[in-house]
PDB file of C-alpha atoms in Angstrom:
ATOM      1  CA  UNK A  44     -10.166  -4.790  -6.067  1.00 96.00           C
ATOM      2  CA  UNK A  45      -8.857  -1.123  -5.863  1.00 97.00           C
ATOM      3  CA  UNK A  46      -5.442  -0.781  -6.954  1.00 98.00           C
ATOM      4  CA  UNK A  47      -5.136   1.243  -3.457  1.00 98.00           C
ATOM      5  CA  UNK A  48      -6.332  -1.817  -1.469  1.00 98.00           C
ATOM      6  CA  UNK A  49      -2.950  -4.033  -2.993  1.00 98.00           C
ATOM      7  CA  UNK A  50      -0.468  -0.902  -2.081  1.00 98.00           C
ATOM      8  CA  UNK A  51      -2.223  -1.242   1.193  1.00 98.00           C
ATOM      9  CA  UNK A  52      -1.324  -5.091   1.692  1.00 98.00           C
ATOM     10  CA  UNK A  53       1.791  -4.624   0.331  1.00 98.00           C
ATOM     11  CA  UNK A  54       2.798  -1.887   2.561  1.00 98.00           C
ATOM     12  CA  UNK A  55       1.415  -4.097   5.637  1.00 98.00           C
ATOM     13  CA  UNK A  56       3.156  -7.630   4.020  1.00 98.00           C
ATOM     14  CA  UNK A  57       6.529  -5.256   4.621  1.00 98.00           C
ATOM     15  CA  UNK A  58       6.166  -4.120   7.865  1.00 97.00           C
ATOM     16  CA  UNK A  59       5.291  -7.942   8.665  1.00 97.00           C
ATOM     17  CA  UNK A  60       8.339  -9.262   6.946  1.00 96.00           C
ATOM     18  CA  UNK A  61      10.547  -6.522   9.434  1.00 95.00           C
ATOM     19  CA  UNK A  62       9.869  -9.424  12.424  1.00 94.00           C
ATOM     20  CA  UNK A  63      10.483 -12.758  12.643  1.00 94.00           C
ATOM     21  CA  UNK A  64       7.367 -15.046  11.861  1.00 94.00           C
ATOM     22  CA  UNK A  65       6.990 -18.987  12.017  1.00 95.00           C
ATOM     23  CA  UNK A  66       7.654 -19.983   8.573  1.00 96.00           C
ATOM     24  CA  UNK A  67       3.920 -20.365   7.061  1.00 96.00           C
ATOM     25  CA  UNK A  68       3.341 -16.866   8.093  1.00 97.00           C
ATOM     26  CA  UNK A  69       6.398 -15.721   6.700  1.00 97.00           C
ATOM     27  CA  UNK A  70       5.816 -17.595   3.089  1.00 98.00           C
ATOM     28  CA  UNK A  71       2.712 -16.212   3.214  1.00 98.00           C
ATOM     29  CA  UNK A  72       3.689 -12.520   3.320  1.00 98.00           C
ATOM     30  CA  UNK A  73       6.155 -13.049   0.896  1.00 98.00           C
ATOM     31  CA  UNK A  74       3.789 -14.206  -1.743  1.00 98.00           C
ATOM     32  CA  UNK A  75       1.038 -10.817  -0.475  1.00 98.00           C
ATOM     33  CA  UNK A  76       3.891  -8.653  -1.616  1.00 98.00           C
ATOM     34  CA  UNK A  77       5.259 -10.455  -4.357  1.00 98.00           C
ATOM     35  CA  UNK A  78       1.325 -10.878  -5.620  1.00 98.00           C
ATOM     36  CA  UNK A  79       1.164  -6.897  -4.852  1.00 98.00           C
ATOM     37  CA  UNK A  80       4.680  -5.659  -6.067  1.00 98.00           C
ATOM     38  CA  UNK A  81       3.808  -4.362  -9.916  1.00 98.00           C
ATOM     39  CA  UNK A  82       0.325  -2.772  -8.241  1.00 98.00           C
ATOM     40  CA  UNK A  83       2.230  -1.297  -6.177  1.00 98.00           C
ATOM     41  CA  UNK A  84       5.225   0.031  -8.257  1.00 98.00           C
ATOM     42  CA  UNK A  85       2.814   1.319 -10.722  1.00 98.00           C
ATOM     43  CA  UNK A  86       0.631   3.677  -7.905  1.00 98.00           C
ATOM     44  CA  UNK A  87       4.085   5.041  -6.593  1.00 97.00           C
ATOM     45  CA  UNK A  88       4.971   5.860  -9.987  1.00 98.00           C
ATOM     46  CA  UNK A  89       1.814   7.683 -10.891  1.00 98.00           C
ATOM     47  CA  UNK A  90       1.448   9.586  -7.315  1.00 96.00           C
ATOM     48  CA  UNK A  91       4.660  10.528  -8.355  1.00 94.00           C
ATOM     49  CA  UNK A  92       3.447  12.292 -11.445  1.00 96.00           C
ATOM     50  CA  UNK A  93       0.579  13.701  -9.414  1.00 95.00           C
ATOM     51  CA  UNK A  94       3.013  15.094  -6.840  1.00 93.00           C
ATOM     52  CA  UNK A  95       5.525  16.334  -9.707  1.00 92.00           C
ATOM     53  CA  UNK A  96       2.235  18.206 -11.381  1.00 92.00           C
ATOM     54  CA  UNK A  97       1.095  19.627  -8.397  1.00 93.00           C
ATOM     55  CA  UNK A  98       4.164  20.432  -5.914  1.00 93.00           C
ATOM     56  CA  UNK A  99       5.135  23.683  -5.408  1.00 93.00           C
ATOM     57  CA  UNK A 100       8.838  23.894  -5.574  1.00 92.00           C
ATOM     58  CA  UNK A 101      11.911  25.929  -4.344  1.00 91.00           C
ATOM     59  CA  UNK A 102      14.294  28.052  -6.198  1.00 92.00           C
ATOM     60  CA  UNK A 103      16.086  25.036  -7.110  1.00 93.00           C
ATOM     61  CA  UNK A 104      13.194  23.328  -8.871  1.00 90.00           C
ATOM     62  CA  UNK A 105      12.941  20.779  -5.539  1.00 91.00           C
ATOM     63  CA  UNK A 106       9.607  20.093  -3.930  1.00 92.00           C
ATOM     64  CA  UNK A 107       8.793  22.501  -1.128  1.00 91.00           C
ATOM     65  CA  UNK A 108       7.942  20.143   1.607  1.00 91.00           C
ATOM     66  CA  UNK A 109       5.468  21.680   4.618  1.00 89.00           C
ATOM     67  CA  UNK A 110       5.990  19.244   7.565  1.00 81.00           C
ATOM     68  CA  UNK A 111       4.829  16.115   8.541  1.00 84.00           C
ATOM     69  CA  UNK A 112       5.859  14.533   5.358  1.00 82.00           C
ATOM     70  CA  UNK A 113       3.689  17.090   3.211  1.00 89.00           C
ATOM     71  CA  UNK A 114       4.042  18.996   0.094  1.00 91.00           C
ATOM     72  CA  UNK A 115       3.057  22.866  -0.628  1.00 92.00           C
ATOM     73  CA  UNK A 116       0.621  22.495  -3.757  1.00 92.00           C
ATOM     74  CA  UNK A 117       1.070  24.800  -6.455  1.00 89.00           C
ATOM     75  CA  UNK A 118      -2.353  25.469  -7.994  1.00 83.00           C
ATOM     76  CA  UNK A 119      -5.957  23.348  -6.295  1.00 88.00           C
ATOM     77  CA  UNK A 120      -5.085  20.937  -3.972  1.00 91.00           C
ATOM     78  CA  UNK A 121      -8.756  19.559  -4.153  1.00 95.00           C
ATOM     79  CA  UNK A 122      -7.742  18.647  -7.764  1.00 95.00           C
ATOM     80  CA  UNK A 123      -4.920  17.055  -6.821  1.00 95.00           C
ATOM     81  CA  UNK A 124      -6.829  15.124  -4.157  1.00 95.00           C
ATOM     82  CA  UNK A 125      -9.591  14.154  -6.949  1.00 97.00           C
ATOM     83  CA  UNK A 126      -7.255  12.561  -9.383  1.00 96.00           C
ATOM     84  CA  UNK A 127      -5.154  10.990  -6.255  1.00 97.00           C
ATOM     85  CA  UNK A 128      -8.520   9.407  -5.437  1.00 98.00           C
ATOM     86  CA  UNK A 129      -9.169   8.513  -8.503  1.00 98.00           C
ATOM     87  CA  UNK A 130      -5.808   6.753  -9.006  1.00 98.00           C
ATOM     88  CA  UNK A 131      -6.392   4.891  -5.604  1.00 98.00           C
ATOM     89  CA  UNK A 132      -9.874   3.947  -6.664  1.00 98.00           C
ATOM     90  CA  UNK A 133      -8.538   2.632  -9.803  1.00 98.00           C
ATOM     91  CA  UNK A 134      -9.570  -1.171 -10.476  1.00 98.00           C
ATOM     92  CA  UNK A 135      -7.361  -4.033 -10.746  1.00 97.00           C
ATOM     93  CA  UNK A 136      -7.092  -7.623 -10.854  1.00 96.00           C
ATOM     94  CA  UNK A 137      -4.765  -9.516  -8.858  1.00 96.00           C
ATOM     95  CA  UNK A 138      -5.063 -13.603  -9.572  1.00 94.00           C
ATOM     96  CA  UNK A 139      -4.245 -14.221  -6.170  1.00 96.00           C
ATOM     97  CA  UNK A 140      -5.901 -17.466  -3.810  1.00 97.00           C
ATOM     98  CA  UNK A 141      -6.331 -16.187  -0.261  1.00 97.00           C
ATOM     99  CA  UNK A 142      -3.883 -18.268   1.852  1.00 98.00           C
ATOM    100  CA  UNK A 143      -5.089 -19.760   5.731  1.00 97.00           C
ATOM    101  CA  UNK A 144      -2.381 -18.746   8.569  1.00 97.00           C
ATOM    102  CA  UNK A 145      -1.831 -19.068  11.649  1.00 94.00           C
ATOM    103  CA  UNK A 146      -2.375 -15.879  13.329  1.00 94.00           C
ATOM    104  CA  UNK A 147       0.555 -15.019  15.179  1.00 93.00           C
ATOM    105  CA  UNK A 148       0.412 -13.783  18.797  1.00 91.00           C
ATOM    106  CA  UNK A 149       0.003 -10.412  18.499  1.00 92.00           C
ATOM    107  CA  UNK A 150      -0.294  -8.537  14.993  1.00 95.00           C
ATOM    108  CA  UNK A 151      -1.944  -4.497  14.660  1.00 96.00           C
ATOM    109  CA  UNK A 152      -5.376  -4.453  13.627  1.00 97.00           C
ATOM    110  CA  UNK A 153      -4.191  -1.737  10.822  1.00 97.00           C
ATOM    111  CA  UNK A 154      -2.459  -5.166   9.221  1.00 97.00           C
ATOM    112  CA  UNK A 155      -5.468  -7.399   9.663  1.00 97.00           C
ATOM    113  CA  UNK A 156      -7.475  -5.173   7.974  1.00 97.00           C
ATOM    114  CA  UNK A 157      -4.721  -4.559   4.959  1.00 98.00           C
ATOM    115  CA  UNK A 158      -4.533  -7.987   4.092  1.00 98.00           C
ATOM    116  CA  UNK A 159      -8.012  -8.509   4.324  1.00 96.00           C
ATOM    117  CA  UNK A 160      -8.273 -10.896   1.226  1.00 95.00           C
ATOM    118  CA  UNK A 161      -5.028 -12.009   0.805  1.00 98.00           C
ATOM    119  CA  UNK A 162      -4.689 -13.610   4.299  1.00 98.00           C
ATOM    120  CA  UNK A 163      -7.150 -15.574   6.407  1.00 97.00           C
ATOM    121  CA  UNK A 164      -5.946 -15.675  10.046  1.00 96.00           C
ATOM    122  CA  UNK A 165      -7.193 -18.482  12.773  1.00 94.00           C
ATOM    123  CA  UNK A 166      -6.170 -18.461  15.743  1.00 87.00           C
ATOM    124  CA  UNK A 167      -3.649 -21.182  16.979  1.00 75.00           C
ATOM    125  CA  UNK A 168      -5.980 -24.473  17.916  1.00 62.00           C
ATOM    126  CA  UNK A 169      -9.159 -23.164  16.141  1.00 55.00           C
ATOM    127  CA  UNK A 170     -11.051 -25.272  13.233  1.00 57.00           C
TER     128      UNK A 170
END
């Protein structure tokens, strides 16, 4: 698995655990992001260091941010993009057994497709 596919389920196991979910569902996302926590941890840490390396700053020494939650690179932003990728492609073992749920009513299909391997939704009455 790429090490950006478990930051991806654990972003979407915490926007899941923002709502109230019948309990399987619930125990479920808390193992995805437990399972996904020290994947995830580690990727923010390194982007971090990418960001830090590559960031233009201000007078101050903060980042310069552009809008829309960007930075102004210093230097080639493609580089920066290639060892972001890079890190995101990254591979990584996760010893985690993908758990059944019960798919709840409605759920984005941005989530679905995050947890893709962690969770198996049915829907409600289906064998």
């Amino acid at each position: 698995m790429k090490l950006i596919e478990a930051v991806n389920a654990n972003l979407a196991a915490q926007e899941m655990s923002q709502q109230r979910l019948p309990y399987g569902l619930a125990l479920a996302v808390v193992k995805v992001k437990r399972a996904t926590a020290d994947e995830t941890d580690f990727f923010l840490r390194e982007e971090r260091a990418l960001v830090e390396e590559y960031a233009d700053t201000d007078e101050n020494g903060n980042i310069r941010m552009t809008g829309g939650g960007r930075f102004a690179i210093r230097g080639s932003a493609q580089e920066y993009e290639k060892k972001r990728k890079a890190l995101a492609d990254t591979e990584t073992k996760i010893d985690f057994t993908p758990i059944e749920v019960t798919a709840p009513a409605e759920i984005k299909p941005a989530l679905i497709e995050a947890l893709d391997g962690f969770l198996v939704f049915r829907e409600e009455g289906a064998k």
